[in-house]
mmCIF file of C-alpha atoms in Angstrom:
data_model
loop_
_atom_site.group_PDB
_atom_site.id
_atom_site.type_symbol
_atom_site.label_atom_id
_atom_site.label_comp_id
_atom_site.label_asym_id
_atom_site.label_seq_id
_atom_site.Cartn_x
_atom_site.Cartn_y
_atom_site.Cartn_z
ATOM 1 C CA MET Z 1442 109.829 110.739 75.778
ATOM 2 C CA GLU Z 1443 112.103 109.937 78.854
ATOM 3 C CA TRP Z 1444 110.405 111.801 81.670
ATOM 4 C CA GLU Z 1445 110.030 110.322 84.976
ATOM 5 C CA PRO Z 1446 106.912 110.838 87.184
ATOM 6 C CA HIS Z 1447 107.092 113.834 89.426
ATOM 7 C CA ASN Z 1448 107.635 114.127 93.255
ATOM 8 C CA ASN Z 1449 106.354 117.561 93.961
ATOM 9 C CA VAL Z 1450 104.121 120.481 92.728
ATOM 10 C CA SER Z 1451 106.941 122.300 91.172
ATOM 11 C CA GLU Z 1452 107.768 119.560 88.871
ATOM 12 C CA VAL Z 1453 104.333 118.961 87.811
ATOM 13 C CA ARG Z 1454 103.868 122.620 87.025
ATOM 14 C CA SER Z 1455 107.071 122.510 84.961
ATOM 15 C CA PHE Z 1456 105.711 119.690 83.034
ATOM 16 C CA LEU Z 1457 102.377 121.200 82.405
ATOM 17 C CA GLY Z 1458 103.991 124.286 81.362
ATOM 18 C CA LEU Z 1459 105.971 122.615 78.636
ATOM 19 C CA VAL Z 1460 103.129 120.445 77.257
ATOM 20 C CA GLY Z 1461 100.739 123.337 77.496
ATOM 21 C CA TYR Z 1462 102.714 125.232 74.985
ATOM 22 C CA TYR Z 1463 101.680 122.543 72.529
ATOM 23 C CA ARG Z 1464 98.032 122.038 73.662
ATOM 24 C CA ARG Z 1465 96.563 123.060 70.232
ATOM 25 C CA PHE Z 1466 98.216 119.962 68.805
ATOM 26 C CA VAL Z 1467 96.599 117.657 71.450
ATOM 27 C CA LYS Z 1468 93.110 116.637 71.149
ATOM 28 C CA ASP Z 1469 91.169 116.902 74.607
ATOM 29 C CA PHE Z 1470 94.186 118.339 76.233
ATOM 30 C CA SER Z 1471 92.297 119.681 79.330
ATOM 31 C CA VAL Z 1472 90.573 116.507 79.919
ATOM 32 C CA VAL Z 1473 93.512 114.383 79.820
ATOM 33 C CA ALA Z 1474 95.559 116.641 82.059
ATOM 34 C CA LYS Z 1475 92.937 117.135 84.790
ATOM 35 C CA PRO Z 1476 94.263 114.748 87.180
ATOM 36 C CA LEU Z 1477 97.619 116.685 87.136
ATOM 37 C CA THR Z 1478 96.189 120.086 87.171
ATOM 38 C CA ASN Z 1479 94.195 119.127 90.261
ATOM 39 C CA LEU Z 1480 97.590 118.621 92.032
ATOM 40 C CA LEU Z 1481 98.161 122.345 91.459
ATOM 41 C CA LYS Z 1482 95.083 123.531 93.313
ATOM 42 C CA ARG Z 1483 95.841 125.665 96.421
ATOM 43 C CA ASN Z 1484 95.778 123.710 99.647
ATOM 44 C CA ALA Z 1485 95.378 120.396 97.602
ATOM 45 C CA PRO Z 1486 97.490 117.538 99.043
ATOM 46 C CA PHE Z 1487 100.201 116.231 96.699
ATOM 47 C CA ASN Z 1488 98.880 112.568 96.125
ATOM 48 C CA TRP Z 1489 100.269 111.079 92.924
ATOM 49 C CA ASN Z 1490 97.960 108.209 92.176
ATOM 50 C CA ASP Z 1491 97.210 105.779 89.357
ATOM 51 C CA LYS Z 1492 95.110 108.388 87.570
ATOM 52 C CA CYS Z 1493 97.976 110.928 87.606
ATOM 53 C CA THR Z 1494 100.354 108.239 86.057
ATOM 54 C CA GLN Z 1495 97.926 107.509 83.493
ATOM 55 C CA SER Z 1496 97.371 111.118 82.527
ATOM 56 C CA PHE Z 1497 101.149 111.753 82.665
ATOM 57 C CA GLU Z 1498 101.821 108.807 80.257
ATOM 58 C CA GLU Z 1499 98.916 109.737 78.011
ATOM 59 C CA LEU Z 1500 100.115 113.231 77.538
ATOM 60 C CA LYS Z 1501 103.716 111.928 76.707
ATOM 61 C CA LYS Z 1502 102.159 109.604 74.168
ATOM 62 C CA ARG Z 1503 100.101 112.266 72.515
ATOM 63 C CA LEU Z 1504 102.966 114.575 72.329
ATOM 64 C CA THR Z 1505 105.074 112.218 70.311
ATOM 65 C CA SER Z 1506 102.166 110.973 68.302
ATOM 66 C CA THR Z 1507 100.053 113.870 67.516
ATOM 67 C CA PRO Z 1508 98.302 114.326 64.316
ATOM 68 C CA ILE Z 1509 99.536 116.665 61.602
ATOM 69 C CA LEU Z 1510 97.772 120.103 61.612
ATOM 70 C CA ALA Z 1511 97.264 121.859 58.365
ATOM 71 C CA LEU Z 1512 97.775 125.411 57.622
ATOM 72 C CA PRO Z 1513 94.668 127.519 57.214
ATOM 73 C CA SER Z 1514 93.947 128.844 53.582
ATOM 74 C CA GLY Z 1515 92.057 132.017 52.893
ATOM 75 C CA ASP Z 1516 89.310 130.422 50.885
ATOM 76 C CA GLY Z 1517 86.825 129.692 53.705
ATOM 77 C CA GLY Z 1518 85.215 126.237 54.313
ATOM 78 C CA TYR Z 1519 85.767 126.240 57.998
ATOM 79 C CA VAL Z 1520 83.956 123.678 60.128
ATOM 80 C CA VAL Z 1521 83.723 123.693 64.015
ATOM 81 C CA TYR Z 1522 83.045 120.527 66.116
ATOM 82 C CA THR Z 1523 82.220 121.006 69.761
ATOM 83 C CA ASP Z 1524 81.651 118.521 72.636
ATOM 84 C CA ASP Z 1525 81.298 118.625 76.292
ATOM 85 C CA SER Z 1526 81.721 116.197 79.124
ATOM 86 C CA ARG Z 1527 81.536 116.504 82.781
ATOM 87 C CA GLN Z 1528 85.332 117.160 82.783
ATOM 88 C CA GLY Z 1529 85.765 119.859 80.102
ATOM 89 C CA LEU Z 1530 84.933 121.459 76.902
ATOM 90 C CA GLU Z 1531 86.455 120.269 73.538
ATOM 91 C CA CYS Z 1532 86.565 121.990 70.163
ATOM 92 C CA VAL Z 1533 88.156 121.057 66.634
ATOM 93 C CA LEU Z 1534 88.535 123.503 63.925
ATOM 94 C CA MET Z 1535 88.611 121.906 60.484
ATOM 95 C CA GLN Z 1536 88.971 123.318 56.867
ATOM 96 C CA HIS Z 1537 88.223 121.175 53.884
ATOM 97 C CA GLY Z 1538 88.403 118.106 55.828
ATOM 98 C CA LYS Z 1539 91.853 118.822 57.417
ATOM 99 C CA VAL Z 1540 92.383 119.560 61.127
ATOM 100 C CA ILE Z 1541 93.571 123.211 61.713
ATOM 101 C CA ALA Z 1542 93.674 123.278 65.541
ATOM 102 C CA TYR Z 1543 92.360 121.735 68.744
ATOM 103 C CA ALA Z 1544 91.059 123.761 71.785
ATOM 104 C CA SER Z 1545 89.873 122.524 75.197
ATOM 105 C CA ARG Z 1546 89.484 123.895 78.759
ATOM 106 C CA GLN Z 1547 88.440 122.373 81.998
ATOM 107 C CA LEU Z 1548 84.986 123.117 83.568
ATOM 108 C CA ARG Z 1549 85.076 125.819 86.166
ATOM 109 C CA PRO Z 1550 83.629 125.006 89.537
ATOM 110 C CA HIS Z 1551 80.436 127.073 88.933
ATOM 111 C CA GLU Z 1552 79.935 124.947 85.663
ATOM 112 C CA MET Z 1553 79.814 121.585 87.212
ATOM 113 C CA ASN Z 1554 76.111 121.472 87.689
ATOM 114 C CA ASP Z 1555 75.138 123.257 84.508
ATOM 115 C CA PRO Z 1556 72.510 121.483 82.242
ATOM 116 C CA THR Z 1557 74.146 119.723 79.157
ATOM 117 C CA HIS Z 1558 72.697 122.204 76.706
ATOM 118 C CA ASP Z 1559 74.348 125.083 78.495
ATOM 119 C CA LEU Z 1560 77.648 123.284 78.475
ATOM 120 C CA GLU Z 1561 77.372 122.624 74.728
ATOM 121 C CA LEU Z 1562 76.762 126.249 74.175
ATOM 122 C CA ALA Z 1563 79.764 127.095 76.293
ATOM 123 C CA ALA Z 1564 81.865 125.070 74.093
ATOM 124 C CA ILE Z 1565 80.677 126.963 71.082
ATOM 125 C CA VAL Z 1566 81.370 130.136 72.573
ATOM 126 C CA HIS Z 1567 84.796 129.046 73.769
ATOM 127 C CA ALA Z 1568 85.558 127.970 70.173
ATOM 128 C CA LEU Z 1569 84.270 131.261 68.628
ATOM 129 C CA LYS Z 1570 86.439 133.331 71.014
ATOM 130 C CA ILE Z 1571 89.647 131.334 70.718
ATOM 131 C CA TRP Z 1572 89.328 131.217 66.830
ATOM 132 C CA ARG Z 1573 87.924 134.404 66.264
ATOM 133 C CA HIS Z 1574 90.873 135.523 63.979
ATOM 134 C CA TYR Z 1575 89.851 132.527 61.664
ATOM 135 C CA LEU Z 1576 86.135 132.628 61.784
ATOM 136 C CA TYR Z 1577 85.198 136.322 62.040
ATOM 137 C CA GLY Z 1578 83.781 137.514 58.570
ATOM 138 C CA GLU Z 1579 83.788 133.825 57.350
ATOM 139 C CA THR Z 1580 80.687 131.613 56.511
ATOM 140 C CA PHE Z 1581 81.123 128.288 58.567
ATOM 141 C CA GLN Z 1582 79.152 125.535 60.243
ATOM 142 C CA ILE Z 1583 79.228 124.397 63.712
ATOM 143 C CA PHE Z 1584 78.394 120.820 64.638
ATOM 144 C CA THR Z 1585 77.207 119.812 68.038
ATOM 145 C CA ASN Z 1586 75.786 116.505 69.337
ATOM 146 C CA HIS Z 1587 72.904 118.204 71.251
ATOM 147 C CA LYS Z 1588 70.061 118.743 68.981
ATOM 148 C CA ILE Z 1589 68.328 121.669 70.743
ATOM 149 C CA LEU Z 1590 71.194 123.973 70.166
ATOM 150 C CA LYS Z 1591 70.095 124.090 66.500
ATOM 151 C CA TYR Z 1592 67.100 125.905 67.471
ATOM 152 C CA ILE Z 1593 68.245 127.835 70.463
ATOM 153 C CA PRO Z 1594 68.695 131.127 68.545
ATOM 154 C CA THR Z 1595 65.025 131.232 68.095
ATOM 155 C CA GLN Z 1596 63.948 130.409 71.529
ATOM 156 C CA LYS Z 1597 62.124 133.174 73.540
ATOM 157 C CA GLU Z 1598 62.821 131.874 77.192
ATOM 158 C CA LEU Z 1599 66.460 132.276 77.688
ATOM 159 C CA ASN Z 1600 68.305 133.264 80.836
ATOM 160 C CA LEU Z 1601 70.713 136.248 80.964
ATOM 161 C CA ARG Z 1602 73.930 134.141 80.185
ATOM 162 C CA GLN Z 1603 72.312 132.348 77.230
ATOM 163 C CA ARG Z 1604 71.128 135.743 75.819
ATOM 164 C CA ARG Z 1605 74.679 137.137 76.124
ATOM 165 C CA TRP Z 1606 75.964 134.013 74.209
ATOM 166 C CA ILE Z 1607 73.281 134.386 71.547
ATOM 167 C CA GLU Z 1608 74.179 137.988 71.044
ATOM 168 C CA LEU Z 1609 77.944 136.770 70.491
ATOM 169 C CA LEU Z 1610 76.651 134.205 68.072
ATOM 170 C CA LYS Z 1611 75.088 137.043 65.966
ATOM 171 C CA ASP Z 1612 78.622 138.419 65.322
ATOM 172 C CA TYR Z 1613 79.310 135.553 63.155
ATOM 173 C CA ASP Z 1614 77.938 134.035 59.931
ATOM 174 C CA CYS Z 1615 77.421 130.549 61.209
ATOM 175 C CA SER Z 1616 74.844 127.780 61.295
ATOM 176 C CA ILE Z 1617 74.456 125.350 64.056
ATOM 177 C CA ASP Z 1618 73.827 121.720 62.901
ATOM 178 C CA TYR Z 1619 73.298 118.432 64.768
ATOM 179 C CA HIS Z 1620 75.755 115.579 64.416
ATOM 180 C CA PRO Z 1621 75.131 112.496 66.620
ATOM 181 C CA GLY Z 1622 77.967 111.364 68.857
ATOM 182 C CA LYS Z 1623 81.507 112.110 67.867
ATOM 183 C CA ALA Z 1624 82.014 113.364 64.316
ATOM 184 C CA ASN Z 1625 83.454 110.460 62.260
ATOM 185 C CA ILE Z 1626 84.730 112.823 59.625
ATOM 186 C CA MET Z 1627 87.299 114.087 62.340
ATOM 187 C CA ALA Z 1628 88.869 110.726 62.743
ATOM 188 C CA ASP Z 1629 89.019 110.054 59.049
ATOM 189 C CA ALA Z 1630 90.819 113.368 58.602
ATOM 190 C CA LEU Z 1631 93.562 112.817 61.007
ATOM 191 C CA SER Z 1632 96.611 111.688 59.490
ATOM 192 C CA ARG Z 1633 98.705 110.086 62.308
ATOM 193 C CA LYS Z 1634 102.263 109.896 61.864
ATOM 194 C CA ILE Z 1635 104.961 109.081 64.619
ATOM 195 C CA VAL Z 1636 108.307 110.679 64.101
ATOM 196 C CA ASP Z 1637 111.099 109.857 66.635
ATOM 197 C CA GLN Z 1638 113.710 112.129 65.215
ATOM 198 C CA LEU Z 1639 114.222 113.759 61.799
ATOM 199 C CA ALA Z 1640 117.014 112.341 59.831
ATOM 200 C CA ASN Z 1641 120.048 114.725 59.596
ATOM 201 C CA GLU Z 1642 119.551 114.988 55.896
ATOM 202 C CA LEU Z 1643 115.940 116.192 56.430
ATOM 203 C CA ARG Z 1644 117.008 118.681 58.960
ATOM 204 C CA MET Z 1645 119.605 120.205 56.706
ATOM 205 C CA GLU Z 1646 116.939 120.362 53.719
ATOM 206 C CA ILE Z 1647 114.540 122.123 56.059
ATOM 207 C CA MET Z 1648 117.136 124.623 57.238
ATOM 208 C CA HIS Z 1649 118.551 125.207 53.757
ATOM 209 C CA GLU Z 1650 114.971 125.870 52.456
ATOM 210 C CA ALA Z 1651 114.239 128.206 55.381
ATOM 211 C CA HIS Z 1652 117.415 130.239 54.853
ATOM 212 C CA TYR Z 1653 118.239 130.336 51.176
ATOM 213 C CA ALA Z 1654 114.818 130.042 49.549
ATOM 214 C CA SER Z 1655 114.065 133.064 47.391
ATOM 215 C CA TYR Z 1656 111.196 134.174 49.748
ATOM 216 C CA ALA Z 1657 113.351 133.587 52.878
ATOM 217 C CA MET Z 1658 115.900 136.328 52.252
ATOM 218 C CA HIS Z 1659 118.677 134.814 54.642
ATOM 219 C CA PRO Z 1660 116.902 135.362 57.994
ATOM 220 C CA GLY Z 1661 119.147 135.543 61.219
ATOM 221 C CA SER Z 1662 119.243 132.590 63.789
ATOM 222 C CA THR Z 1663 116.575 133.901 65.962
ATOM 223 C CA LYS Z 1664 114.197 134.820 63.052
ATOM 224 C CA MET Z 1665 114.622 131.465 61.383
ATOM 225 C CA TYR Z 1666 114.200 129.438 64.513
ATOM 226 C CA GLN Z 1667 110.930 131.296 65.346
ATOM 227 C CA ASP Z 1668 109.788 130.573 61.752
ATOM 228 C CA LEU Z 1669 110.588 126.823 62.065
ATOM 229 C CA ARG Z 1670 109.408 126.263 65.564
ATOM 230 C CA PRO Z 1671 105.641 125.929 65.011
ATOM 231 C CA TYR Z 1672 106.139 123.269 62.413
ATOM 232 C CA TYR Z 1673 109.361 121.329 63.309
ATOM 233 C CA TRP Z 1674 111.232 120.133 66.290
ATOM 234 C CA TRP Z 1675 114.443 118.033 66.985
ATOM 235 C CA PRO Z 1676 116.813 117.980 69.925
ATOM 236 C CA THR Z 1677 118.878 121.038 70.183
ATOM 237 C CA MET Z 1678 117.125 122.672 67.199
ATOM 238 C CA LYS Z 1679 118.029 126.276 68.299
ATOM 239 C CA LYS Z 1680 121.634 125.559 68.549
ATOM 240 C CA LYS Z 1681 121.610 123.778 65.145
ATOM 241 C CA VAL Z 1682 119.913 126.705 63.425
ATOM 242 C CA ALA Z 1683 122.342 129.181 65.028
ATOM 243 C CA GLU Z 1684 125.374 127.023 63.760
ATOM 244 C CA PHE Z 1685 123.777 126.643 60.244
ATOM 245 C CA VAL Z 1686 123.304 130.494 60.139
ATOM 246 C CA ALA Z 1687 126.805 131.170 61.338
ATOM 247 C CA ARG Z 1688 128.187 129.158 58.344
ATOM 248 C CA CYS Z 1689 126.490 131.182 55.708
ATOM 249 C CA LEU Z 1690 129.197 133.136 53.957
ATOM 250 C CA THR Z 1691 126.668 135.662 52.582
ATOM 251 C CA CYS Z 1692 125.350 136.641 55.906
ATOM 252 C CA GLN Z 1693 128.669 136.960 57.327
ATOM 253 C CA GLN Z 1694 129.925 139.227 54.553
ATOM 254 C CA VAL Z 1695 127.004 141.387 53.996
ATOM 255 C CA LYS Z 1696 125.114 141.803 57.427
ATOM 256 C CA ALA Z 1697 126.247 144.606 59.566
ATOM 257 C CA GLU Z 1698 127.305 143.789 63.089
ATOM 258 C CA ARG Z 1699 124.451 144.171 65.498
ATOM 259 C CA GLN Z 1700 126.154 143.686 68.785
ATOM 260 C CA ALA Z 1701 125.518 146.483 71.173
ATOM 261 C CA SER Z 1702 128.475 148.895 71.740
ATOM 262 C CA ALA Z 1703 130.121 148.869 75.235
ATOM 263 C CA ASP Z 1704 129.217 151.869 77.446
ATOM 264 C CA LYS Z 1705 131.524 154.803 77.908
ATOM 265 C CA LEU Z 1706 134.190 154.371 80.663
ATOM 266 C CA HIS Z 1707 133.499 156.311 83.796
ATOM 267 C CA PRO Z 1708 136.540 157.492 85.777
ATOM 268 C CA LEU Z 1709 136.734 156.418 89.532
ATOM 269 C CA SER Z 1710 136.297 158.974 92.072
ATOM 270 C CA ILE Z 1711 139.345 160.388 93.790
ATOM 271 C CA PRO Z 1712 139.891 159.200 97.471
ATOM 272 C CA GLU Z 1713 140.018 161.638 100.255
ATOM 273 C CA TRP Z 1714 142.647 159.969 102.421
ATOM 274 C CA LYS Z 1715 145.585 157.693 101.869
ATOM 275 C CA TRP Z 1716 144.981 154.003 101.903
ATOM 276 C CA GLU Z 1717 141.276 154.709 101.972
ATOM 277 C CA ASN Z 1718 140.976 153.108 98.542
ATOM 278 C CA ILE Z 1719 143.461 150.593 97.141
ATOM 279 C CA ILE Z 1720 143.940 148.330 94.120
ATOM 280 C CA MET Z 1721 145.696 144.966 94.004
ATOM 281 C CA ASP Z 1722 147.042 142.276 91.799
ATOM 282 C CA PHE Z 1723 148.960 139.173 92.031
ATOM 283 C CA VAL Z 1724 152.071 138.131 90.069
ATOM 284 C CA VAL Z 1725 152.215 134.332 90.041
ATOM 285 C CA GLY Z 1726 154.105 131.588 88.503
ATOM 286 C CA LEU Z 1727 157.580 132.754 89.874
ATOM 287 C CA PRO Z 1728 160.683 130.619 90.864
ATOM 288 C CA ARG Z 1729 160.050 129.497 94.476
ATOM 289 C CA THR Z 1730 162.415 131.209 97.097
ATOM 290 C CA PHE Z 1731 164.228 129.551 100.050
ATOM 291 C CA ARG Z 1732 161.185 130.607 102.147
ATOM 292 C CA LYS Z 1733 158.904 128.850 99.539
ATOM 293 C CA HIS Z 1734 157.363 132.087 98.205
ATOM 294 C CA ASP Z 1735 156.497 131.930 94.508
ATOM 295 C CA ALA Z 1736 154.071 134.843 94.116
ATOM 296 C CA ILE Z 1737 154.069 138.566 94.656
ATOM 297 C CA TRP Z 1738 151.153 140.478 96.124
ATOM 298 C CA VAL Z 1739 150.884 143.952 94.702
ATOM 299 C CA VAL Z 1740 148.890 146.540 96.821
ATOM 300 C CA VAL Z 1741 148.690 150.255 95.525
ATOM 301 C CA ASP Z 1742 147.145 153.197 97.295
ATOM 302 C CA ARG Z 1743 145.069 155.054 94.732
ATOM 303 C CA LEU Z 1744 145.663 158.375 96.277
ATOM 304 C CA THR Z 1745 149.395 158.464 96.810
ATOM 305 C CA LYS Z 1746 150.269 155.861 94.322
ATOM 306 C CA SER Z 1747 152.596 154.296 96.790
ATOM 307 C CA ALA Z 1748 152.871 150.422 96.246
ATOM 308 C CA HIS Z 1749 153.851 147.396 98.386
ATOM 309 C CA PHE Z 1750 155.110 144.341 97.084
ATOM 310 C CA LEU Z 1751 154.612 141.514 99.437
ATOM 311 C CA THR Z 1752 155.931 137.892 98.804
ATOM 312 C CA ILE Z 1753 153.472 135.101 99.384
ATOM 313 C CA CYS Z 1754 152.740 131.595 98.500
ATOM 314 C CA GLN Z 1755 150.412 131.075 95.864
ATOM 315 C CA ASN Z 1756 148.291 128.768 97.732
ATOM 316 C CA ASP Z 1757 148.072 130.980 100.883
ATOM 317 C CA SER Z 1758 144.740 131.193 102.519
ATOM 318 C CA LEU Z 1759 142.604 134.371 102.725
ATOM 319 C CA ASP Z 1760 143.046 134.602 106.400
ATOM 320 C CA LYS Z 1761 146.780 134.677 105.911
ATOM 321 C CA LEU Z 1762 146.626 137.395 103.368
ATOM 322 C CA VAL Z 1763 144.401 139.519 105.728
ATOM 323 C CA GLU Z 1764 146.925 139.066 108.454
ATOM 324 C CA LEU Z 1765 149.638 140.090 106.158
ATOM 325 C CA TYR Z 1766 147.924 143.071 104.974
ATOM 326 C CA VAL Z 1767 147.001 144.294 108.547
ATOM 327 C CA SER Z 1768 150.585 143.695 109.595
#
């Protein structure tokens, strides 16, 4: 990825906006991006240091070498892995040994001094909230590397925040289990594959399948692009999809024209005084006269319809035209 280091806050914000769109594909996104997000804080001096460069290069690397995510199936078997550090919360959603999505966020200022078990519980709550549409109503496991969380639902001495989180846990059919350290199953399940650019033949095959398959029903360029975007990318993809759809003879023959019709014409108001409102045009490309005039300036009064035809040079300046009009 050819992207040079940034010189100001606006460029950093633009870069983070782009890579943040793909954060669910990047493990530990918030932790890796923290040196860059620190530059966006209010009243923070813009100091691009080695940590920023390392974060910048690591994000580019992970965007171009990200693990392939699987699509969730409707037969359960979800497993959530959570972890915390003093920089952020990290979560991984898996199903049948395949990674479905990543999630992460940085610690808020008031969480910096929280005990480890509170941060681990916060990571679980973050995962349940962000993946509620996957996990609600399903039976699943949560693995954490803090053993005390396995027994926290049965504890009696809990603070108000912990009690609120436990109430949220009761909405889900889940069990919390202890797994020491990083879950090795995660590393085994990741199938890493670096793809610089899809070959033209493969791109055409993908677009052909997305447009002509029996389940596709000849989608338009916008719909087809939105369907492909979560799973594929190549340079000028949106333009290529539009060109592909434009070449479909069936679409051109069958689909109705959806371009919005122009609004109705509205008449101009009638001027109250002559030469109060004028219209003008230029006739150019005429043979040059002995005075070197090669154009005609036509000025018409909208009220009386009287017209003046002024001979001018095609390259006359605006000041000269104003002087000629006033005279």
